[in-house]
mmCIF file of C-alpha atoms in Angstrom:
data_model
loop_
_atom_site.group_PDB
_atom_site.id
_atom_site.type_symbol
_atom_site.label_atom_id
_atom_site.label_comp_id
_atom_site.label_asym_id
_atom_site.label_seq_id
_atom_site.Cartn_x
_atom_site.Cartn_y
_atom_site.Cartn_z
ATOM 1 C CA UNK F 284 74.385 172.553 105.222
ATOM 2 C CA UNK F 285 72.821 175.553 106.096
ATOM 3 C CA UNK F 286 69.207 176.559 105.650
ATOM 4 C CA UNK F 287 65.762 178.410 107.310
ATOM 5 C CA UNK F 288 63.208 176.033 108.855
ATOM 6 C CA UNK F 289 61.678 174.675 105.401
ATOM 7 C CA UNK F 290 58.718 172.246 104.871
ATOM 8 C CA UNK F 291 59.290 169.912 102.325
ATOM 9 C CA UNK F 292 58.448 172.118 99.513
ATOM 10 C CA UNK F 293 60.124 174.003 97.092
ATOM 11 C CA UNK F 294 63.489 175.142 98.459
ATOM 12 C CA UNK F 295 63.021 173.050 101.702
ATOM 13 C CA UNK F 296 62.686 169.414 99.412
ATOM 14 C CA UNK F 297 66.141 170.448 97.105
ATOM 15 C CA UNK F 298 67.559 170.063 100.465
ATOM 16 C CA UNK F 299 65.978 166.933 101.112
ATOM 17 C CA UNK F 300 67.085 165.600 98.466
ATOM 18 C CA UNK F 301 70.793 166.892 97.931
ATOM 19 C CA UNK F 302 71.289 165.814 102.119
ATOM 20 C CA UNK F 303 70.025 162.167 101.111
ATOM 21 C CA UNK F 304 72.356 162.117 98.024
ATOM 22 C CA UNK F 305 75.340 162.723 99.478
ATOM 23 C CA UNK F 306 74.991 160.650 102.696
ATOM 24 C CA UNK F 307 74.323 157.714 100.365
ATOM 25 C CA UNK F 308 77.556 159.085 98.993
ATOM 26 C CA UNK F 309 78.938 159.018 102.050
ATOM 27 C CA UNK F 310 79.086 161.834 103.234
ATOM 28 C CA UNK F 311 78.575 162.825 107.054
ATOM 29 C CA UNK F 312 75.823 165.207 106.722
ATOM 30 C CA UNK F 313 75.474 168.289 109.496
ATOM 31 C CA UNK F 314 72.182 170.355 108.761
ATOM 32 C CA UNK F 315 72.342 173.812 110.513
ATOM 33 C CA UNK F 316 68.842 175.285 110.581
ATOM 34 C CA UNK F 317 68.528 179.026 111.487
ATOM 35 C CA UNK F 318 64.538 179.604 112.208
ATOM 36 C CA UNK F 319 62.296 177.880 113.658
ATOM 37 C CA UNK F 320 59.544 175.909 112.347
ATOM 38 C CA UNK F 321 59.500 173.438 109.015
ATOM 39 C CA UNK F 322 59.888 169.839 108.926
ATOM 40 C CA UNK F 323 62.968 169.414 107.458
ATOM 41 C CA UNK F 324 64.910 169.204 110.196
ATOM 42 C CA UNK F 325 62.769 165.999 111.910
ATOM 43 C CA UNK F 326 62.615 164.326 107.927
ATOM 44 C CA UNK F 327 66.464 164.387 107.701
ATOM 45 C CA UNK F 328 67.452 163.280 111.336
ATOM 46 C CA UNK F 329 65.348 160.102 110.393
ATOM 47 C CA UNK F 330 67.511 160.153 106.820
ATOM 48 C CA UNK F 331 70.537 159.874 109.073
ATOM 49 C CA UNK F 332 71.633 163.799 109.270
ATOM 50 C CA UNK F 333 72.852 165.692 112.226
ATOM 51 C CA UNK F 334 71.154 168.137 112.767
ATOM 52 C CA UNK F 335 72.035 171.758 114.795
ATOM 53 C CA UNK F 336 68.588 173.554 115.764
ATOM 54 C CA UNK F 337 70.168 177.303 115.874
ATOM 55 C CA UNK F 338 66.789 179.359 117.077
ATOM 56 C CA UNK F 339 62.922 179.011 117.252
ATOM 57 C CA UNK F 340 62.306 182.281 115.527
ATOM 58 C CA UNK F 341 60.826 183.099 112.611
ATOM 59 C CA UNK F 342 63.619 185.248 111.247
ATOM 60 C CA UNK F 343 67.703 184.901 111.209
ATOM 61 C CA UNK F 344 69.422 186.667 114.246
ATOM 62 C CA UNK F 345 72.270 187.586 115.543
ATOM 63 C CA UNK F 346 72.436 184.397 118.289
ATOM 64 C CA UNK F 347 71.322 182.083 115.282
ATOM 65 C CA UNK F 348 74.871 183.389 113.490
ATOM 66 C CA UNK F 349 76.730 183.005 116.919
ATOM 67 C CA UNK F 350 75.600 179.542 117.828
ATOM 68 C CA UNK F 351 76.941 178.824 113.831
ATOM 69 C CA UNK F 352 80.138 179.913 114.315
ATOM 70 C CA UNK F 353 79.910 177.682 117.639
ATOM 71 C CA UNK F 354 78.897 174.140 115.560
ATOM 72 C CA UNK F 355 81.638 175.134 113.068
ATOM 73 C CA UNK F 356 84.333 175.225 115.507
ATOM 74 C CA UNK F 357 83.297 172.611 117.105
ATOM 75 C CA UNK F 358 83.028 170.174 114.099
ATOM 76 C CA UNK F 359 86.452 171.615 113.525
ATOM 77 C CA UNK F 360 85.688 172.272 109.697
ATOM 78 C CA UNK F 361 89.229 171.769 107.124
ATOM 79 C CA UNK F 362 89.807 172.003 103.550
ATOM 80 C CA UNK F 363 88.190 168.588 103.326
ATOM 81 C CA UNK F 364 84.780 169.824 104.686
ATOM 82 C CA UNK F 365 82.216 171.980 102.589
ATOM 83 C CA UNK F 366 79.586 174.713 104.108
ATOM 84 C CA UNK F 367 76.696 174.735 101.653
ATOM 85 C CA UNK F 368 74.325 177.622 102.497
ATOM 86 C CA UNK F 369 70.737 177.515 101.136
ATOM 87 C CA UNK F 370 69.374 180.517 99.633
ATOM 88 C CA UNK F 371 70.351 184.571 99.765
ATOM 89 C CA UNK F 372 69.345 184.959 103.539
ATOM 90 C CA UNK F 373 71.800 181.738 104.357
ATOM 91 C CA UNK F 374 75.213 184.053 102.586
ATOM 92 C CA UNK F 375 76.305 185.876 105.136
ATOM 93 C CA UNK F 376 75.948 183.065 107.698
ATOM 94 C CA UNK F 377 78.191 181.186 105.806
ATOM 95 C CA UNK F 378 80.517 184.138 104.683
ATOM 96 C CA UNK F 379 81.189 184.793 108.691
ATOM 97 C CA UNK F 380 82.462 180.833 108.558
ATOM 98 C CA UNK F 381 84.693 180.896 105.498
ATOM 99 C CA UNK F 382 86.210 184.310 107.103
ATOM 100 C CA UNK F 383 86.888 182.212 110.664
ATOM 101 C CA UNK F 384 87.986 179.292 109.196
ATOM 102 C CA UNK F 385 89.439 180.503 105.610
ATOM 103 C CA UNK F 386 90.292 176.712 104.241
ATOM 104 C CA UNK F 387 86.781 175.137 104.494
ATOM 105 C CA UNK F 388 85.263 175.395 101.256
ATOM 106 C CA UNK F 389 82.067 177.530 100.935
ATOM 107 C CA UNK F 390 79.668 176.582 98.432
ATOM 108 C CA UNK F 391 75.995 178.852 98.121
ATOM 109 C CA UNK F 392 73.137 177.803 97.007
ATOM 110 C CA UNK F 393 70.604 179.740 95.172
ATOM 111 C CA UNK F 394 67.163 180.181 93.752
ATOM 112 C CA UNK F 395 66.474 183.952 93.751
ATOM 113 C CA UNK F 396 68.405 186.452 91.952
ATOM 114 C CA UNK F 397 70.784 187.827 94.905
ATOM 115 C CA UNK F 398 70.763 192.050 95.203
ATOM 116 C CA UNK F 399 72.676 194.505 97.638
ATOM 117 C CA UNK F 400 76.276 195.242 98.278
ATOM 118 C CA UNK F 401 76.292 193.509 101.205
ATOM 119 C CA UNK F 402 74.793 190.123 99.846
ATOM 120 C CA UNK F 403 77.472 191.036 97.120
ATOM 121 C CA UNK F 404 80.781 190.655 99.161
ATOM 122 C CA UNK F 405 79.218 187.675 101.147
ATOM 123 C CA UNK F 406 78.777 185.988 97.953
ATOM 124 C CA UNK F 407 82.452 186.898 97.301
ATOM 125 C CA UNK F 408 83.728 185.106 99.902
ATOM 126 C CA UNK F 409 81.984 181.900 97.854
ATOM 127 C CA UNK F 410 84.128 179.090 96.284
ATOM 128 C CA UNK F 411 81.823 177.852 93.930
ATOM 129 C CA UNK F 412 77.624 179.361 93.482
ATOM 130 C CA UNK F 413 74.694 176.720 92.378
ATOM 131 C CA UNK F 414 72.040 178.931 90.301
ATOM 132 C CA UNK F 415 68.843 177.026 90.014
ATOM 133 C CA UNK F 416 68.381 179.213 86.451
ATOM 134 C CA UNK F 417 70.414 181.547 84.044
ATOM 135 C CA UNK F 418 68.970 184.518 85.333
ATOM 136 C CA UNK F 419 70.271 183.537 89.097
ATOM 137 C CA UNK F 420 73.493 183.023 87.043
ATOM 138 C CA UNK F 421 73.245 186.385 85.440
ATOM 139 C CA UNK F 422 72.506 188.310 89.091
ATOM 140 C CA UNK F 423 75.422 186.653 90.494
ATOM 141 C CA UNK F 424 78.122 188.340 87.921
ATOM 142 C CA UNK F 425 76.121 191.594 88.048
ATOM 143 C CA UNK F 426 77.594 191.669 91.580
ATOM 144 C CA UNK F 427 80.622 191.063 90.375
ATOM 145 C CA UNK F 428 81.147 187.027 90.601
ATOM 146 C CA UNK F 429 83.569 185.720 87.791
ATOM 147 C CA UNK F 430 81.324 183.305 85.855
ATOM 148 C CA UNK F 431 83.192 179.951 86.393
ATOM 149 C CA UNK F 432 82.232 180.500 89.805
ATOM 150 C CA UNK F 433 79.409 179.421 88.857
ATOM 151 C CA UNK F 434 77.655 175.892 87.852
ATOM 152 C CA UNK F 435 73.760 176.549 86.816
ATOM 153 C CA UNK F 436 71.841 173.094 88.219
ATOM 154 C CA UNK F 437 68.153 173.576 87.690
ATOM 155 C CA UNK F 438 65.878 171.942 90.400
ATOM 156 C CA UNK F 439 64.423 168.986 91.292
ATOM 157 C CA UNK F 440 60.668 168.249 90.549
ATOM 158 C CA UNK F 441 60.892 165.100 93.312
ATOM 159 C CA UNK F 442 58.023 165.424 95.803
ATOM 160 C CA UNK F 443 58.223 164.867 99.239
ATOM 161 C CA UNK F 444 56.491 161.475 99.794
ATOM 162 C CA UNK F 445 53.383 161.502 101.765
ATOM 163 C CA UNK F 446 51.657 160.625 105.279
ATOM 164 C CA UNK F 447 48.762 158.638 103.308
ATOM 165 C CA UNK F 448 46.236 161.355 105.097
ATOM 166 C CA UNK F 449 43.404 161.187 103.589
ATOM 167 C CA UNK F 450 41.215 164.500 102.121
ATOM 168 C CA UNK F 451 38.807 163.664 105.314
ATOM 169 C CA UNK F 452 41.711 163.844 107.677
ATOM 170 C CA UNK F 453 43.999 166.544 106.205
ATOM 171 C CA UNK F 454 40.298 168.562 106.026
ATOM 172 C CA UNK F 455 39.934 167.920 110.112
ATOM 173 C CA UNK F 456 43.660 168.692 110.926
ATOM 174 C CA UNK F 457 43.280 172.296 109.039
ATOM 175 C CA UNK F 458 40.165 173.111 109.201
ATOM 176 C CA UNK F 459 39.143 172.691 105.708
ATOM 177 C CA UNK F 460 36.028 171.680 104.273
ATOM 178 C CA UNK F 461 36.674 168.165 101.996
ATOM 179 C CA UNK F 462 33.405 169.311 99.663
ATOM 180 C CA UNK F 463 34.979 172.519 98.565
ATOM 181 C CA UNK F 464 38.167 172.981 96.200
ATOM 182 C CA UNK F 465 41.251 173.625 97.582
ATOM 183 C CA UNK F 466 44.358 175.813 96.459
ATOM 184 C CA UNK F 467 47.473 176.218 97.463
ATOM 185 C CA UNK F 468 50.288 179.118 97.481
ATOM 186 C CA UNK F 469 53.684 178.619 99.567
ATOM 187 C CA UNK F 470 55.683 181.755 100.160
ATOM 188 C CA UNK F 471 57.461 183.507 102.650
ATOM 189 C CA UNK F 472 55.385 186.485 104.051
ATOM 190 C CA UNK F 473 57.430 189.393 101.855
ATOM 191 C CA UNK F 474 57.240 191.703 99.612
ATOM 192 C CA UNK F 475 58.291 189.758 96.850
ATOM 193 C CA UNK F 476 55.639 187.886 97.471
ATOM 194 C CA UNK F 477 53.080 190.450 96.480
ATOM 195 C CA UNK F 478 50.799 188.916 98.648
ATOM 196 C CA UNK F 479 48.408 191.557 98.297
ATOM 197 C CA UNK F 480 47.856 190.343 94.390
ATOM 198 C CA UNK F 481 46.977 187.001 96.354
ATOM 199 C CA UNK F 482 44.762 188.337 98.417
ATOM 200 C CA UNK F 483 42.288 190.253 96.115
ATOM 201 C CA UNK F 484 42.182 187.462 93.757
ATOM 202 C CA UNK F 485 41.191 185.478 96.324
ATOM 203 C CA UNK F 486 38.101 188.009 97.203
ATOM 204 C CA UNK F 487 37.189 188.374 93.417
ATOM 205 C CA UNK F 488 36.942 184.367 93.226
ATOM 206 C CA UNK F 489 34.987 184.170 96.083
ATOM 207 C CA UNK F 490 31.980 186.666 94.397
ATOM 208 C CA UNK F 491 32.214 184.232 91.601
ATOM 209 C CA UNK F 492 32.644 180.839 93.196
ATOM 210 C CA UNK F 493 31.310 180.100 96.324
ATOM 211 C CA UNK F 494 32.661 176.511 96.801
ATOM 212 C CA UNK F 495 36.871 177.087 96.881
ATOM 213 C CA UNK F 496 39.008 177.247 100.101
ATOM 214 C CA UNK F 497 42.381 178.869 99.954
ATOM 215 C CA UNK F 498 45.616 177.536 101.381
ATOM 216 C CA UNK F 499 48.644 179.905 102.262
ATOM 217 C CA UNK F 500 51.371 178.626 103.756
ATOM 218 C CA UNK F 501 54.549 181.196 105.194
ATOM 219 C CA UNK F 502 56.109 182.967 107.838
ATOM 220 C CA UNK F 503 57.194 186.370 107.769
ATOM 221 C CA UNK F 504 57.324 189.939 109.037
ATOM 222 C CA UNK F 505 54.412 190.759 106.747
ATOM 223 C CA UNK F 506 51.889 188.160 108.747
ATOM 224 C CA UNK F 507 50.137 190.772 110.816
ATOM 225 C CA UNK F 508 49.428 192.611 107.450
ATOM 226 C CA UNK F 509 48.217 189.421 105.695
ATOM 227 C CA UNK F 510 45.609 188.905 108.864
ATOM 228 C CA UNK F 511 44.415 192.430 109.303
ATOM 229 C CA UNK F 512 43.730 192.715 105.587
ATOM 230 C CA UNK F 513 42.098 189.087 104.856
ATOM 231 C CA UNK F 514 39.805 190.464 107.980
ATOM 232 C CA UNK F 515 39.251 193.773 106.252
ATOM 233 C CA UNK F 516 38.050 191.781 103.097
ATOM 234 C CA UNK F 517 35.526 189.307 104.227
ATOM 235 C CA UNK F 518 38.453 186.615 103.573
ATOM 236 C CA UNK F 519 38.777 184.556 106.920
ATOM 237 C CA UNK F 520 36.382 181.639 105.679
ATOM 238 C CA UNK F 521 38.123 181.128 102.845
ATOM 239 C CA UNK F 522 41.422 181.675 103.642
ATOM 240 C CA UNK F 523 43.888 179.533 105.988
ATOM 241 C CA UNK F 524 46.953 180.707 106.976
ATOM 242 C CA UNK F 525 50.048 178.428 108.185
ATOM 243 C CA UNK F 526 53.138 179.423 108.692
ATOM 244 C CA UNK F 527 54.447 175.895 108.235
ATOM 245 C CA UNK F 528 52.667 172.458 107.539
ATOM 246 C CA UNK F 529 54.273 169.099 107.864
ATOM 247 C CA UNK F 530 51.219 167.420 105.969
ATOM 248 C CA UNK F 531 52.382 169.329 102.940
ATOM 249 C CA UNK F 532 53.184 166.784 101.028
ATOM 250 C CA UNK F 533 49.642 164.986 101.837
ATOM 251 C CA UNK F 534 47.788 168.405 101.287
ATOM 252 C CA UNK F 535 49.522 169.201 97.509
ATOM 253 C CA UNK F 536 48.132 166.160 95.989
ATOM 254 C CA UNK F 537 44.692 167.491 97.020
ATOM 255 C CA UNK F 538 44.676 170.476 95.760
ATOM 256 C CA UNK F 539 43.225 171.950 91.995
ATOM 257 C CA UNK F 540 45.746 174.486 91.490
ATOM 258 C CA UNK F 541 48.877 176.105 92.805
ATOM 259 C CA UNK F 542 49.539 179.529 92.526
ATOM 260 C CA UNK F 543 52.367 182.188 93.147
ATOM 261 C CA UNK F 544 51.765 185.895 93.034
ATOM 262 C CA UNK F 545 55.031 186.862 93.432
ATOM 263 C CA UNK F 546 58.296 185.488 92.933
ATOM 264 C CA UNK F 547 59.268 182.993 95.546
ATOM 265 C CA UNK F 548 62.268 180.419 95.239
ATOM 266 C CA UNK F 549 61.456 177.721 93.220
ATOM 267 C CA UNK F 550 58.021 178.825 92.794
ATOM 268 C CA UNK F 551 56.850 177.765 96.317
ATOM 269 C CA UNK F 552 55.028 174.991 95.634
ATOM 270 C CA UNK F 553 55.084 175.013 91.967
ATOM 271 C CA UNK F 554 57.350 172.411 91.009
ATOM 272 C CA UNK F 555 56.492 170.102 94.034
ATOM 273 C CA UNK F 556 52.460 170.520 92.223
ATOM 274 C CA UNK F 557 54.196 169.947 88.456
ATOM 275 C CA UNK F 558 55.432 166.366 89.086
ATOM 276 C CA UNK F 559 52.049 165.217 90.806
ATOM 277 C CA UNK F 560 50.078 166.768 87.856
ATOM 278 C CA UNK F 561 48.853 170.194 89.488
ATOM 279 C CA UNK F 562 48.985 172.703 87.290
ATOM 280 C CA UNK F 563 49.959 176.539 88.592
ATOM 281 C CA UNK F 564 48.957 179.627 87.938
ATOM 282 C CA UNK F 565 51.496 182.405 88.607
ATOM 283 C CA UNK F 566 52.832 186.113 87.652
ATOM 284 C CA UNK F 567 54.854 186.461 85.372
ATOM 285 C CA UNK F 568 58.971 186.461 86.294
ATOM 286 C CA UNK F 569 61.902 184.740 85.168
ATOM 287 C CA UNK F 570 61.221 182.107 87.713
ATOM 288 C CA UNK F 571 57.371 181.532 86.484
ATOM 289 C CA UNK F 572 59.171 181.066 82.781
ATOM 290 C CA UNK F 573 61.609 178.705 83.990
ATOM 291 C CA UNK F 574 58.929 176.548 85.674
ATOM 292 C CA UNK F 575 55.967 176.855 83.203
ATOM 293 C CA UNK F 576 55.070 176.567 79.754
ATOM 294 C CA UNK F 577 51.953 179.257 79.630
ATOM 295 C CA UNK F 578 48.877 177.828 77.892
ATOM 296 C CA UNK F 579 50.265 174.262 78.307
ATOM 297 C CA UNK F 580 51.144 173.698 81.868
ATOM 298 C CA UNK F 581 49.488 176.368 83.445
ATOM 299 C CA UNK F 582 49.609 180.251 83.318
ATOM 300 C CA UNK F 583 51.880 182.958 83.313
ATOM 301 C CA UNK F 584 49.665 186.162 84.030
ATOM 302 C CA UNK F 585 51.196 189.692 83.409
ATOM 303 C CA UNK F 586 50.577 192.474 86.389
ATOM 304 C CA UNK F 587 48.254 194.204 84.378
ATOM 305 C CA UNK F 588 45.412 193.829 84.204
ATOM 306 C CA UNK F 589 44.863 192.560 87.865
ATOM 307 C CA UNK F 590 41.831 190.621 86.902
ATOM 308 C CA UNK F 591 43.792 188.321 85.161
ATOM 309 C CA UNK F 592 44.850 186.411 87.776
ATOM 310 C CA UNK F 593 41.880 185.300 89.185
ATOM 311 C CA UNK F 594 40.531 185.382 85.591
ATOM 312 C CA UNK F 595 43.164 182.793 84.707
ATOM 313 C CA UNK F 596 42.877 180.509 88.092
ATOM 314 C CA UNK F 597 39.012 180.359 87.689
ATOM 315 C CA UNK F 598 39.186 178.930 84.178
ATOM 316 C CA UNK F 599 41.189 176.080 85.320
ATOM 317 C CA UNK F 600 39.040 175.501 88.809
ATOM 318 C CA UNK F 601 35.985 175.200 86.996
ATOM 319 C CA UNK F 602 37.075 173.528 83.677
ATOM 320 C CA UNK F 603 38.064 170.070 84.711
ATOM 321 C CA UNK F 604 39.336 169.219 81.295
ATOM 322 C CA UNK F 605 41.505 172.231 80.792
ATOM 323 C CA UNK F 606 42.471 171.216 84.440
ATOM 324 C CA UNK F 607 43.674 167.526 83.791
ATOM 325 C CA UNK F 608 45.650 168.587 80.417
ATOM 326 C CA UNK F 609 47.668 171.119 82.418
ATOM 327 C CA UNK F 610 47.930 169.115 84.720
ATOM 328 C CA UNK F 611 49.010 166.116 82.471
ATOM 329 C CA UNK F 612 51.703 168.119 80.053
ATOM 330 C CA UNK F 613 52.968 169.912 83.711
ATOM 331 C CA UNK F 614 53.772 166.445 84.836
ATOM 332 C CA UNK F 615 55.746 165.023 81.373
ATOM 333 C CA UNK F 616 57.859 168.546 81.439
ATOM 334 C CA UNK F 617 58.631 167.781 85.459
ATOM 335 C CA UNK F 618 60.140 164.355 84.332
ATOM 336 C CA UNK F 619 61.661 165.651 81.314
ATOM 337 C CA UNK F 620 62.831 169.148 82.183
ATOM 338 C CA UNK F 621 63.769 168.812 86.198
ATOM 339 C CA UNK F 622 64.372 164.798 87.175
ATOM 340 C CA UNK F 623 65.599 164.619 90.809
ATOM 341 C CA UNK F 624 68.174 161.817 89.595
ATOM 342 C CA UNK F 625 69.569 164.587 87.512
ATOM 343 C CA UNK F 626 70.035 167.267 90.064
ATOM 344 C CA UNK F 627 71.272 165.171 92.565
ATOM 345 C CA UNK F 628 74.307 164.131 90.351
ATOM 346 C CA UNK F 629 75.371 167.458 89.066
ATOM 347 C CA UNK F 630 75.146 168.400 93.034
ATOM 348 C CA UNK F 631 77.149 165.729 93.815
ATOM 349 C CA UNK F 632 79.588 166.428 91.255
ATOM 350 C CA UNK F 633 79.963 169.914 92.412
ATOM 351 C CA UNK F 634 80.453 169.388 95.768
ATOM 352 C CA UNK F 635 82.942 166.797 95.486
ATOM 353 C CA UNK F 636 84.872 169.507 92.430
ATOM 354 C CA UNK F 637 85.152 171.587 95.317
ATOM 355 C CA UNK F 638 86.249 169.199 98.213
ATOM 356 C CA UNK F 639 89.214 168.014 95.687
ATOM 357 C CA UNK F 640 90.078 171.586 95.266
ATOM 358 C CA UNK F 641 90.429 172.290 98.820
ATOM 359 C CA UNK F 642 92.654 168.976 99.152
ATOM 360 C CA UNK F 643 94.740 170.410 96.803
ATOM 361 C CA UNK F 644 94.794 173.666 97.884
#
């Protein structure tokens, strides 16, 4: 498996839990992570995984691809073995394998539509693609992948279990302050983010609501930015910024509301929030759709007008019983809609399609 340096949210807990299905399966399990930073790696060398630190920086380099190449050769990877790269910026990591060693099987995982001609002949060089939704599906043939490529497993609403920290102690590890509400947003410090959104909602709640506290948890090239503006607002009080958090799982079920401005791979820290009754407020995208029903889990808000996302986040802060029956129906539709059983089998199944084929082969 290949993947960033994830916490165990979102994108960074489907790994979780595909690397502890399949070594109860029995599979030996080698987790290759390319950045630094997340928990994932420590959580999963205590499941029983290997696991290949590649590079303590933020972003993928070139040494982080060489030092793959190097634990690929020297696990001495056949037709037997499958490389199973997590998410677009994992593709060409993996492509550079399958083009080494051309009988291990390739298999890529995603959760964001992929884009480029470059991303597009990486993604070639796939035996099978995982799309977490139809419209991944859909931006995989666009770039020319045949569809039965292609198997379209949604994800898993399973969250990470937690420390036991309580709101005192997670409040004195971060900084927080326990008598003020707390939200939560987990992206990666992009574009797509539209972090900016974020961050003047944010400053419009805070002229109306003087006891919240904002969480944001990411790493990225846009960091600097994100500081230099939350200065320029007035927003450093209110606003804490991690690049990762291993008390994630501890700090979701203490939050009042998750949010997403932009589109991030499986909503950040949406789905983690639906199955411990959290609801979310996010933009609107094919990925806000898939997760939430608007008006019943949580909200979808349009980019126009820009009010409307704070407009939308302070109804459910400050109405506690619009809060709990959000929070409520997002919880049923986590265990009806995305069960981690379910996931984990059609992974499974997959995975081992793809091993027999390359015994075959």
């Amino acid at each position: 498996m290949v993947a960033r340096g994830l916490d165990s949210i979102g994108t960074g807990r489907q790994v979780e839990l595909a690397a502890e299905a399949l070594l109860a399966a029995g599979w030996d399990v080698h987790l290759a992570v390319t950045t630094g930073g997340g928990a994932i790696a420590t959580r999963l060398t205590h499941a029983g995984a290997t696991v290949h630190r590649l590079s303590t920086r933020p972003v993928v380099d070139a040494a982080a691809a060489v030092r793959l190449v190097q634990v690929a050769r020297g696990l001495d990877l056949g037709s037997s073995d499958v490389v199973l790269a997590w998410g677009r910026s994992q593709i060409r990591l993996a492509a550079v394998i399958k083009l080494l060693m051309p009988t291990v099987r390739f298999v890529s995982h995603l959760a964001m539509q992929p884009s480029g001609t470059l991303t597009g002949l990486a993604l070639g060089q796939a035996d099978r693609v995982i799309a977490s939704s139809p419209a991944v599906a859909a931006g995989c043939e666009r770039l020319g992948l045949s569809p039965v490529k292609i198997d379209m497993i949604p994800p898993a609403a399973g969250p990470a279990p937690a420390e036991g920290l309580s709101r005192a102690e997670l409040a004195t590890r971060l900084g927080l302050d326990p008598e003020k509400i707390w939200t939560i947003c987990v992206a990666p410090l992009v574009p797509e983010a539209k972090l900016e959104r974020l961050l003047w909602a944010i400053d419009q709640l805070g002229v109306v609501h003087k006891r919240l506290e904002h969480v944001l948890v990411g790493a990225g090239p846009l960091r600097t930015r994100v500081l230099r503006r939350a200065r320029v607002q007035h927003l450093a009080e209110r606003l804490h910024l991690f690049p990762h958090l291993d008390c994630l799982p501890d700090l979701l079920r203490e939050v009042r509301l998750v949010w997403q401005s932009g589109e991030v791979a499986c909503g950040g820290a949406i789905l983690d929030g639906m199955a411990l009754g959290i609801p979310a407020v996010a933009g609107a995208s094919d990925l806000a759709r898939q997760l939430i029903v608007d008006g019943e889990t949580g909200r979808i808000v349009a980019v126009d007008p820009e009010s409307d996302f704070p407009r939308r986040s302070l109804g459910i802060i400050e109405d506690d019983a619009l809060a709990s029956t959000y929070g409520s129906a997002a919880k049923a539709r986590a265990a009806a809609e995305f069960p981690s059983d379910r996931m984990v089998a059609a992974m499974i199944a997959a995975i081992e399609n793809i091993r027999r084929a390359g015994f075959a082969r």
